[in-house]
Short mmCIF file of N, CA, C and O in Angstrom, two decimals:
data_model
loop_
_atom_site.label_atom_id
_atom_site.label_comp_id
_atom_site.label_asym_id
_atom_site.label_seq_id
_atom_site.Cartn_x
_atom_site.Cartn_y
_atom_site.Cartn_z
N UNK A 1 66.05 122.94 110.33
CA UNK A 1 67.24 122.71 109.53
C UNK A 1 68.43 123.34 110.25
O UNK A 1 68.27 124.20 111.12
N UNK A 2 69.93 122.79 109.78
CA UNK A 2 70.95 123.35 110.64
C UNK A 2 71.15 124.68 109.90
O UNK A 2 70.75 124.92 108.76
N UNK A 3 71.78 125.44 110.65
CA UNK A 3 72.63 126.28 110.29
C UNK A 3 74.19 125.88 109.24
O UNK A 3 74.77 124.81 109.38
N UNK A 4 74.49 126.56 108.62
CA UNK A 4 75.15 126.72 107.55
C UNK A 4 76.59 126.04 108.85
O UNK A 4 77.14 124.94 108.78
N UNK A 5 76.71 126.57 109.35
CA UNK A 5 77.98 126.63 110.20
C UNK A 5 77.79 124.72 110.81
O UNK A 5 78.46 123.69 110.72
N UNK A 6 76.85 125.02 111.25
CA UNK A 6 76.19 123.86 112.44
C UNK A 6 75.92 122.39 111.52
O UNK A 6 75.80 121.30 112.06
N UNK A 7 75.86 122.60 110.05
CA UNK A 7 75.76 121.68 108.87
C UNK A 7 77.28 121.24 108.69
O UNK A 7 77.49 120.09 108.29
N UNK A 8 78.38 122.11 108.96
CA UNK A 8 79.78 122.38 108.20
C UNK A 8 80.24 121.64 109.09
O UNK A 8 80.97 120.72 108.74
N UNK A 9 79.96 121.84 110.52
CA UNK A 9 80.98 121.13 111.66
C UNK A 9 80.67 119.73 111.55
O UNK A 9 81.55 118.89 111.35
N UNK A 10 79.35 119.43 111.67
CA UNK A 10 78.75 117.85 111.64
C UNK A 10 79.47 117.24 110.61
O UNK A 10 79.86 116.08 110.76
N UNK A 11 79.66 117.80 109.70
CA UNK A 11 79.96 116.83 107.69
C UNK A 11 81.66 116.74 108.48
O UNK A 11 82.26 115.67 108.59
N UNK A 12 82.16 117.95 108.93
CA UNK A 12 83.60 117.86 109.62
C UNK A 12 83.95 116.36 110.29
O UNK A 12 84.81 115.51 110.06
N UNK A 13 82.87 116.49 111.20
CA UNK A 13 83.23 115.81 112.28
C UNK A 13 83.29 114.42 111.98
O UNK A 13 83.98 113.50 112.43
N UNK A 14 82.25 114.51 110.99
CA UNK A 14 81.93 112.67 110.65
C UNK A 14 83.14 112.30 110.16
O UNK A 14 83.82 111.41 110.67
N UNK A 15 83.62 113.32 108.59
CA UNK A 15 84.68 112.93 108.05
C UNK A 15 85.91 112.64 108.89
O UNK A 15 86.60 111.66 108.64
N UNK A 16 86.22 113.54 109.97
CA UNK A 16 87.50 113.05 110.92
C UNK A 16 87.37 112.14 111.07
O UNK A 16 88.29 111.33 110.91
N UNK A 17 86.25 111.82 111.44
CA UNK A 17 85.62 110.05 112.59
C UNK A 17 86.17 109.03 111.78
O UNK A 17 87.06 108.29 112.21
N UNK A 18 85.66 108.95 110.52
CA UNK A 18 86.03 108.32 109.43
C UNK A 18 87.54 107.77 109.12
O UNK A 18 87.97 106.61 109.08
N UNK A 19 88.23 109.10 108.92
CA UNK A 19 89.53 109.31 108.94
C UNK A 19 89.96 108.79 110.33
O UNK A 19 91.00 108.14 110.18
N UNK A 20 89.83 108.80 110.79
CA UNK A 20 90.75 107.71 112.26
C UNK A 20 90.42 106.75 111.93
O UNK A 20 91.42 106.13 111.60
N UNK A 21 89.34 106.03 111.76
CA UNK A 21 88.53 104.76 111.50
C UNK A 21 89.69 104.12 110.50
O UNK A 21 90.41 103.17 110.80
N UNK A 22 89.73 104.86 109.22
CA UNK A 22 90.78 104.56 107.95
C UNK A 22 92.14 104.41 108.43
O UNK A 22 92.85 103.49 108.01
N UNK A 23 92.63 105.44 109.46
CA UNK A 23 94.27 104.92 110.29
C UNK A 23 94.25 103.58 110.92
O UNK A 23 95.11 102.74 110.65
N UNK A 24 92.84 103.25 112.13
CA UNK A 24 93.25 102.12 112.75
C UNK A 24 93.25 100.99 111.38
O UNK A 24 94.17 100.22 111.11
N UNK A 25 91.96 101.15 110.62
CA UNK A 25 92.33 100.12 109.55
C UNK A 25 93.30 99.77 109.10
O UNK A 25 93.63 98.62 109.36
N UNK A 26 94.09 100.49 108.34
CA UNK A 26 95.29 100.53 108.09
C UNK A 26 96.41 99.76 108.66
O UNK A 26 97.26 99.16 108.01
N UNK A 27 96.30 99.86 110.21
CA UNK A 27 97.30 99.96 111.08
C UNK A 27 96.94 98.32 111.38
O UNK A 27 97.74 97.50 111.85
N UNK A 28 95.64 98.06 111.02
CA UNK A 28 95.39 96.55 111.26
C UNK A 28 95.38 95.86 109.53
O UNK A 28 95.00 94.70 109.43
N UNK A 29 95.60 96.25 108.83
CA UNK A 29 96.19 95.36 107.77
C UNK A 29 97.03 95.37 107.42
O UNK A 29 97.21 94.66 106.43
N UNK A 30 98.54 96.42 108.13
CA UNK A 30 99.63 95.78 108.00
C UNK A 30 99.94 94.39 108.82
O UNK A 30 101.04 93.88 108.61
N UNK A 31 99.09 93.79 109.68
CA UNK A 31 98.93 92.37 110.24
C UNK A 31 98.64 91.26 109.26
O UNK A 31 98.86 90.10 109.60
N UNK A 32 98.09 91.58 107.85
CA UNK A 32 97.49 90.49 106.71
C UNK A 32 99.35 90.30 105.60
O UNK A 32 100.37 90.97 105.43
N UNK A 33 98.75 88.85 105.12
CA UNK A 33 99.96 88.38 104.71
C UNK A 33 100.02 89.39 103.26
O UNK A 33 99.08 89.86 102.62
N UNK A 34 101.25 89.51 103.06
CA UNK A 34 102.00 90.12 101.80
C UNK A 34 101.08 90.27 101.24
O UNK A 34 100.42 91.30 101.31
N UNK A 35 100.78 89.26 100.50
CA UNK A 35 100.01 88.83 99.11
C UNK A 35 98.39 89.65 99.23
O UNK A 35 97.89 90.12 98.20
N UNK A 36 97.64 89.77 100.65
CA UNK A 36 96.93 90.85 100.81
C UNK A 36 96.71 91.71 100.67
O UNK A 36 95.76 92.32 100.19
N UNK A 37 97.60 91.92 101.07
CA UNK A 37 97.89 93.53 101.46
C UNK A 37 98.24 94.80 100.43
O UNK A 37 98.27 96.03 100.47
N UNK A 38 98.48 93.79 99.54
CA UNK A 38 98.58 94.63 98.30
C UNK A 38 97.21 95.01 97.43
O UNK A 38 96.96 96.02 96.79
N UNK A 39 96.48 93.90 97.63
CA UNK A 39 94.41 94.66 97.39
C UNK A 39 94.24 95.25 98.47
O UNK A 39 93.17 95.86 98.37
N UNK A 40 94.94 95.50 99.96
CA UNK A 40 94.16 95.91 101.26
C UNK A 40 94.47 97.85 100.65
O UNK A 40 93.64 98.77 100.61
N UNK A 41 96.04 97.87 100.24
CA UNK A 41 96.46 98.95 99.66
C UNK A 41 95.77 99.55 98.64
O UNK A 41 95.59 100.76 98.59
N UNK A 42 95.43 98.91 97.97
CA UNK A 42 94.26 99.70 96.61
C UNK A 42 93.41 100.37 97.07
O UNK A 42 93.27 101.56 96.83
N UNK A 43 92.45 99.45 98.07
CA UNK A 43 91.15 99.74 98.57
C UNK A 43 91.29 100.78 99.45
O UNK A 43 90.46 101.68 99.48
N UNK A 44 92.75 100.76 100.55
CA UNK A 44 93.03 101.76 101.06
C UNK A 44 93.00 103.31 100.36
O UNK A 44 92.48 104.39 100.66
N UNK A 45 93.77 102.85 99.37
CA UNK A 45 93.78 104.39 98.54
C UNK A 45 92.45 104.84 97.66
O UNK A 45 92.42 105.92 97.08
N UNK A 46 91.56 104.07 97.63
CA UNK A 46 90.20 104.55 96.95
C UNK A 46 89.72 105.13 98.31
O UNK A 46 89.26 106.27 98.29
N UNK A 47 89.77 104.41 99.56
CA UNK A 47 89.27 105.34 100.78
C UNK A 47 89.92 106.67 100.76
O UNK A 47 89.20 107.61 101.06
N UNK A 48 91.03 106.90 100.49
CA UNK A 48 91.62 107.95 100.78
C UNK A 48 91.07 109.37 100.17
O UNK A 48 90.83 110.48 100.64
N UNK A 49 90.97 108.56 98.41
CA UNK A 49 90.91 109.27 97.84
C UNK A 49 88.63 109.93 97.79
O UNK A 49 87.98 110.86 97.32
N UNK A 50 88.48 109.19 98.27
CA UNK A 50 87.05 109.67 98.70
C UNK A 50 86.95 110.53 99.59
O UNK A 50 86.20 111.51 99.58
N UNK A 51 88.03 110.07 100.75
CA UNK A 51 87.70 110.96 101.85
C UNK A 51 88.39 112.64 101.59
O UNK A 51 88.12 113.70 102.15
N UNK A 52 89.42 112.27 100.41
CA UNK A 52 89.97 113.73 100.04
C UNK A 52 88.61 114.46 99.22
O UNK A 52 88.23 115.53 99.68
N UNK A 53 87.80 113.84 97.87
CA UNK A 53 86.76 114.30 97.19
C UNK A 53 85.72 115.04 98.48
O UNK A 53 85.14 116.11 98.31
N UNK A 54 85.66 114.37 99.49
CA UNK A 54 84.14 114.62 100.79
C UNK A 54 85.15 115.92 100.98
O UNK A 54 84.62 116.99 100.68
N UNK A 55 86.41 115.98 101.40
CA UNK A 55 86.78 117.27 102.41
C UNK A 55 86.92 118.21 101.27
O UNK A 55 86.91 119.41 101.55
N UNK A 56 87.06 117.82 99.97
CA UNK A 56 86.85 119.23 99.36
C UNK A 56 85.88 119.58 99.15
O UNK A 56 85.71 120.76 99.45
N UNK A 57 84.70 118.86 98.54
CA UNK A 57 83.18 119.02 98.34
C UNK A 57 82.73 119.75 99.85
O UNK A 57 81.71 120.43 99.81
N UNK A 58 83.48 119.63 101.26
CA UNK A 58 82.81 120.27 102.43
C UNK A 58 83.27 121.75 102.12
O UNK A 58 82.53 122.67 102.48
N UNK A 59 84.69 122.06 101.36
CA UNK A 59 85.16 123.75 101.27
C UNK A 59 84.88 123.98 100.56
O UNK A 59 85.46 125.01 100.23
N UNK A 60 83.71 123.46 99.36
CA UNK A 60 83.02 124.39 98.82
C UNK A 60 81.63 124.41 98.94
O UNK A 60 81.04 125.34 98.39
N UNK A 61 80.94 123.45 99.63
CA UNK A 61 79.74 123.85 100.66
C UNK A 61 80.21 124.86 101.62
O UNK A 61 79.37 125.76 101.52
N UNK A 62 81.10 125.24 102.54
CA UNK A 62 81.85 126.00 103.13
C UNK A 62 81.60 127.43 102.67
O UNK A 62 81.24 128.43 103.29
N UNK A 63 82.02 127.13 100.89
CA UNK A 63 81.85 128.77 100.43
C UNK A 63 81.27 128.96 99.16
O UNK A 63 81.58 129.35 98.04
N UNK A 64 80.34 128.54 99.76
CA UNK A 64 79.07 128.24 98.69
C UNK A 64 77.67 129.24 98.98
O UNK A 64 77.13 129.18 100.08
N UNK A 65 77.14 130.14 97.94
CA UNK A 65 76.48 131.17 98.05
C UNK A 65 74.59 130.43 98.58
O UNK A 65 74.08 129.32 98.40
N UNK A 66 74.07 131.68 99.24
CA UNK A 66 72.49 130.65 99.11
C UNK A 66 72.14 130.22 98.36
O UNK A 66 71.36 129.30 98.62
N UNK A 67 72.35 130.44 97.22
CA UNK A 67 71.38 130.45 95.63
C UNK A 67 72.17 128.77 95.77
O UNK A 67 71.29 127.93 95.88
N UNK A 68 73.28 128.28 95.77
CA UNK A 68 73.49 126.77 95.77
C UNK A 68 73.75 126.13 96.83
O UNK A 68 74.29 125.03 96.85
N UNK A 69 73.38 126.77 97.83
CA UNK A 69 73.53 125.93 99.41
C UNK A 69 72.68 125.10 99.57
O UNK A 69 73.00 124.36 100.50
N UNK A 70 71.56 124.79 99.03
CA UNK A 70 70.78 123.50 99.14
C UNK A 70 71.01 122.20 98.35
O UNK A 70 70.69 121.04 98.65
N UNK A 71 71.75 122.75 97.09
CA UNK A 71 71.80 122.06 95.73
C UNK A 71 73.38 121.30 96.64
O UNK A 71 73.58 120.09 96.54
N UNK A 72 73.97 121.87 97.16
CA UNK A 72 75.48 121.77 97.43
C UNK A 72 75.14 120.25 98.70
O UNK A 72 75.33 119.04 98.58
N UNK A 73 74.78 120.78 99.42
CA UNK A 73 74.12 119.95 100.68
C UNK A 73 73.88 118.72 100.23
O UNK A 73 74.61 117.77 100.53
N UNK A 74 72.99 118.62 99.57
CA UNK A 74 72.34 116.99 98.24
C UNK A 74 73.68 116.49 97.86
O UNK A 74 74.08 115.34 98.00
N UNK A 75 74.37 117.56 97.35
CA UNK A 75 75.85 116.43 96.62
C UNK A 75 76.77 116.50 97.70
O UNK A 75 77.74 115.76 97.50
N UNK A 76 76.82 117.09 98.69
CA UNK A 76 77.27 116.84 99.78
C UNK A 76 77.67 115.40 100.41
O UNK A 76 78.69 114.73 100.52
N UNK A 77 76.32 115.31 100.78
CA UNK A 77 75.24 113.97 101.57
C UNK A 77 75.52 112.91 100.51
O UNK A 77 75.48 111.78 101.01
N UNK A 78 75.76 112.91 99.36
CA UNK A 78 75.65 112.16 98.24
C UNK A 78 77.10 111.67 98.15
O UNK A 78 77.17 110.55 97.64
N UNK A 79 78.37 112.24 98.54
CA UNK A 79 79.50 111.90 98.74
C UNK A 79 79.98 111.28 99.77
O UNK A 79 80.92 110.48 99.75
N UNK A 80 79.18 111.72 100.93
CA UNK A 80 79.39 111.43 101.89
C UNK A 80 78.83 110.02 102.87
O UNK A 80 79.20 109.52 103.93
N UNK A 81 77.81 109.72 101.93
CA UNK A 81 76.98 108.37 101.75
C UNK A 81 78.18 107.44 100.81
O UNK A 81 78.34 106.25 101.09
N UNK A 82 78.66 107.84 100.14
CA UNK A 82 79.49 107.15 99.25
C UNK A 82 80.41 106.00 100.33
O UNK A 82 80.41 104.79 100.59
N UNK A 83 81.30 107.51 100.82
CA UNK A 83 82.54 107.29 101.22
C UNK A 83 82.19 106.88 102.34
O UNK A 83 83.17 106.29 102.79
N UNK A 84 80.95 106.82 103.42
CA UNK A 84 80.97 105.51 104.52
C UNK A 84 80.43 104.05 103.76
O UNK A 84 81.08 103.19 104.34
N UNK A 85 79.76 103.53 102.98
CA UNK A 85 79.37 103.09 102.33
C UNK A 85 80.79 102.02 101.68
O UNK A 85 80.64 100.81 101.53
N UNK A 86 81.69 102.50 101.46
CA UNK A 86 83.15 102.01 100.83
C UNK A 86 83.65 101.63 102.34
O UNK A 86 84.06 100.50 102.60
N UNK A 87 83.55 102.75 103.35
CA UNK A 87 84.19 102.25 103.96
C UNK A 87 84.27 100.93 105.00
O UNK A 87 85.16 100.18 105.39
N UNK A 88 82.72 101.09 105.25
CA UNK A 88 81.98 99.56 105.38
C UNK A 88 82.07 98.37 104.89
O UNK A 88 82.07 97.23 105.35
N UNK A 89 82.12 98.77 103.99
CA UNK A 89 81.91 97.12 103.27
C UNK A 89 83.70 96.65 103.24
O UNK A 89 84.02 95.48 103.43
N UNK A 90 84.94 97.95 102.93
CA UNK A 90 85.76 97.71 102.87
C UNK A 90 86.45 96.97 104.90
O UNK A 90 87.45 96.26 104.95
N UNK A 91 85.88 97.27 105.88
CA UNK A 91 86.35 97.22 107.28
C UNK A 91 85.80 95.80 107.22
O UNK A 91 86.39 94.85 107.74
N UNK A 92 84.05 95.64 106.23
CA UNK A 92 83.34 93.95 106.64
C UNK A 92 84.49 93.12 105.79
O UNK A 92 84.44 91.90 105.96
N UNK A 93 85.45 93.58 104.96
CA UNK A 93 86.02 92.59 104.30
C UNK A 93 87.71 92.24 105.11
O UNK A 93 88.54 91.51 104.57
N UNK A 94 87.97 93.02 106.66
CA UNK A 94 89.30 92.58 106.50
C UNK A 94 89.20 91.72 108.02
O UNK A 94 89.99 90.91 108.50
N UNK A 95 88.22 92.13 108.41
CA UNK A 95 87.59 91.14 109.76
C UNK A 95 88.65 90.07 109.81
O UNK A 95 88.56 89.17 110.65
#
């Protein structure tokens, strides 16, 4: 199993990954007509707002005691499954 630290950077890293992933998106549906772009914007902001829920759920796995560092990890992983999960299906829809 990782280390507490070595668990924290990985959940980090993905979420950045993510988060660029969500800019170029972005940056490619201001290319879709008007009338789009205004569901591309919704969906945008439910990404956002997931990827804000994952980076706080990581600062309090972050500072989260042993007694719930395993329990924390599960809803961790459980958010974090979410929010690639949205973000997939949301990138298969602007192709």
């Amino acid at each position: 199993m990782l280390t507490r630290e070595e668990y924290t950077a990985k959940i980090k890293l993905q979420l950045d990954e993510f988060n660029t992933k969500i800019d170029e998106l972005q940056a490619r549906t201001q290319e879709t007509k008007a009338e789009a772009l205004v569901k591309y914007e919704a969906e945008m902001a439910k990404l956002r707002q997931q990827s804000e829920l994952a980076v706080a759920k990581l600062e309090e796995l972050k500072a989260a005691g042993e007694d719930s560092w395993e329990k924390m990890v599960a809803e961790m992983e459980k958010i974090r499954d979410a929010f690639i999960h949205s973000f997939s299906y949301f990138k298969s829809q602007i192709k």
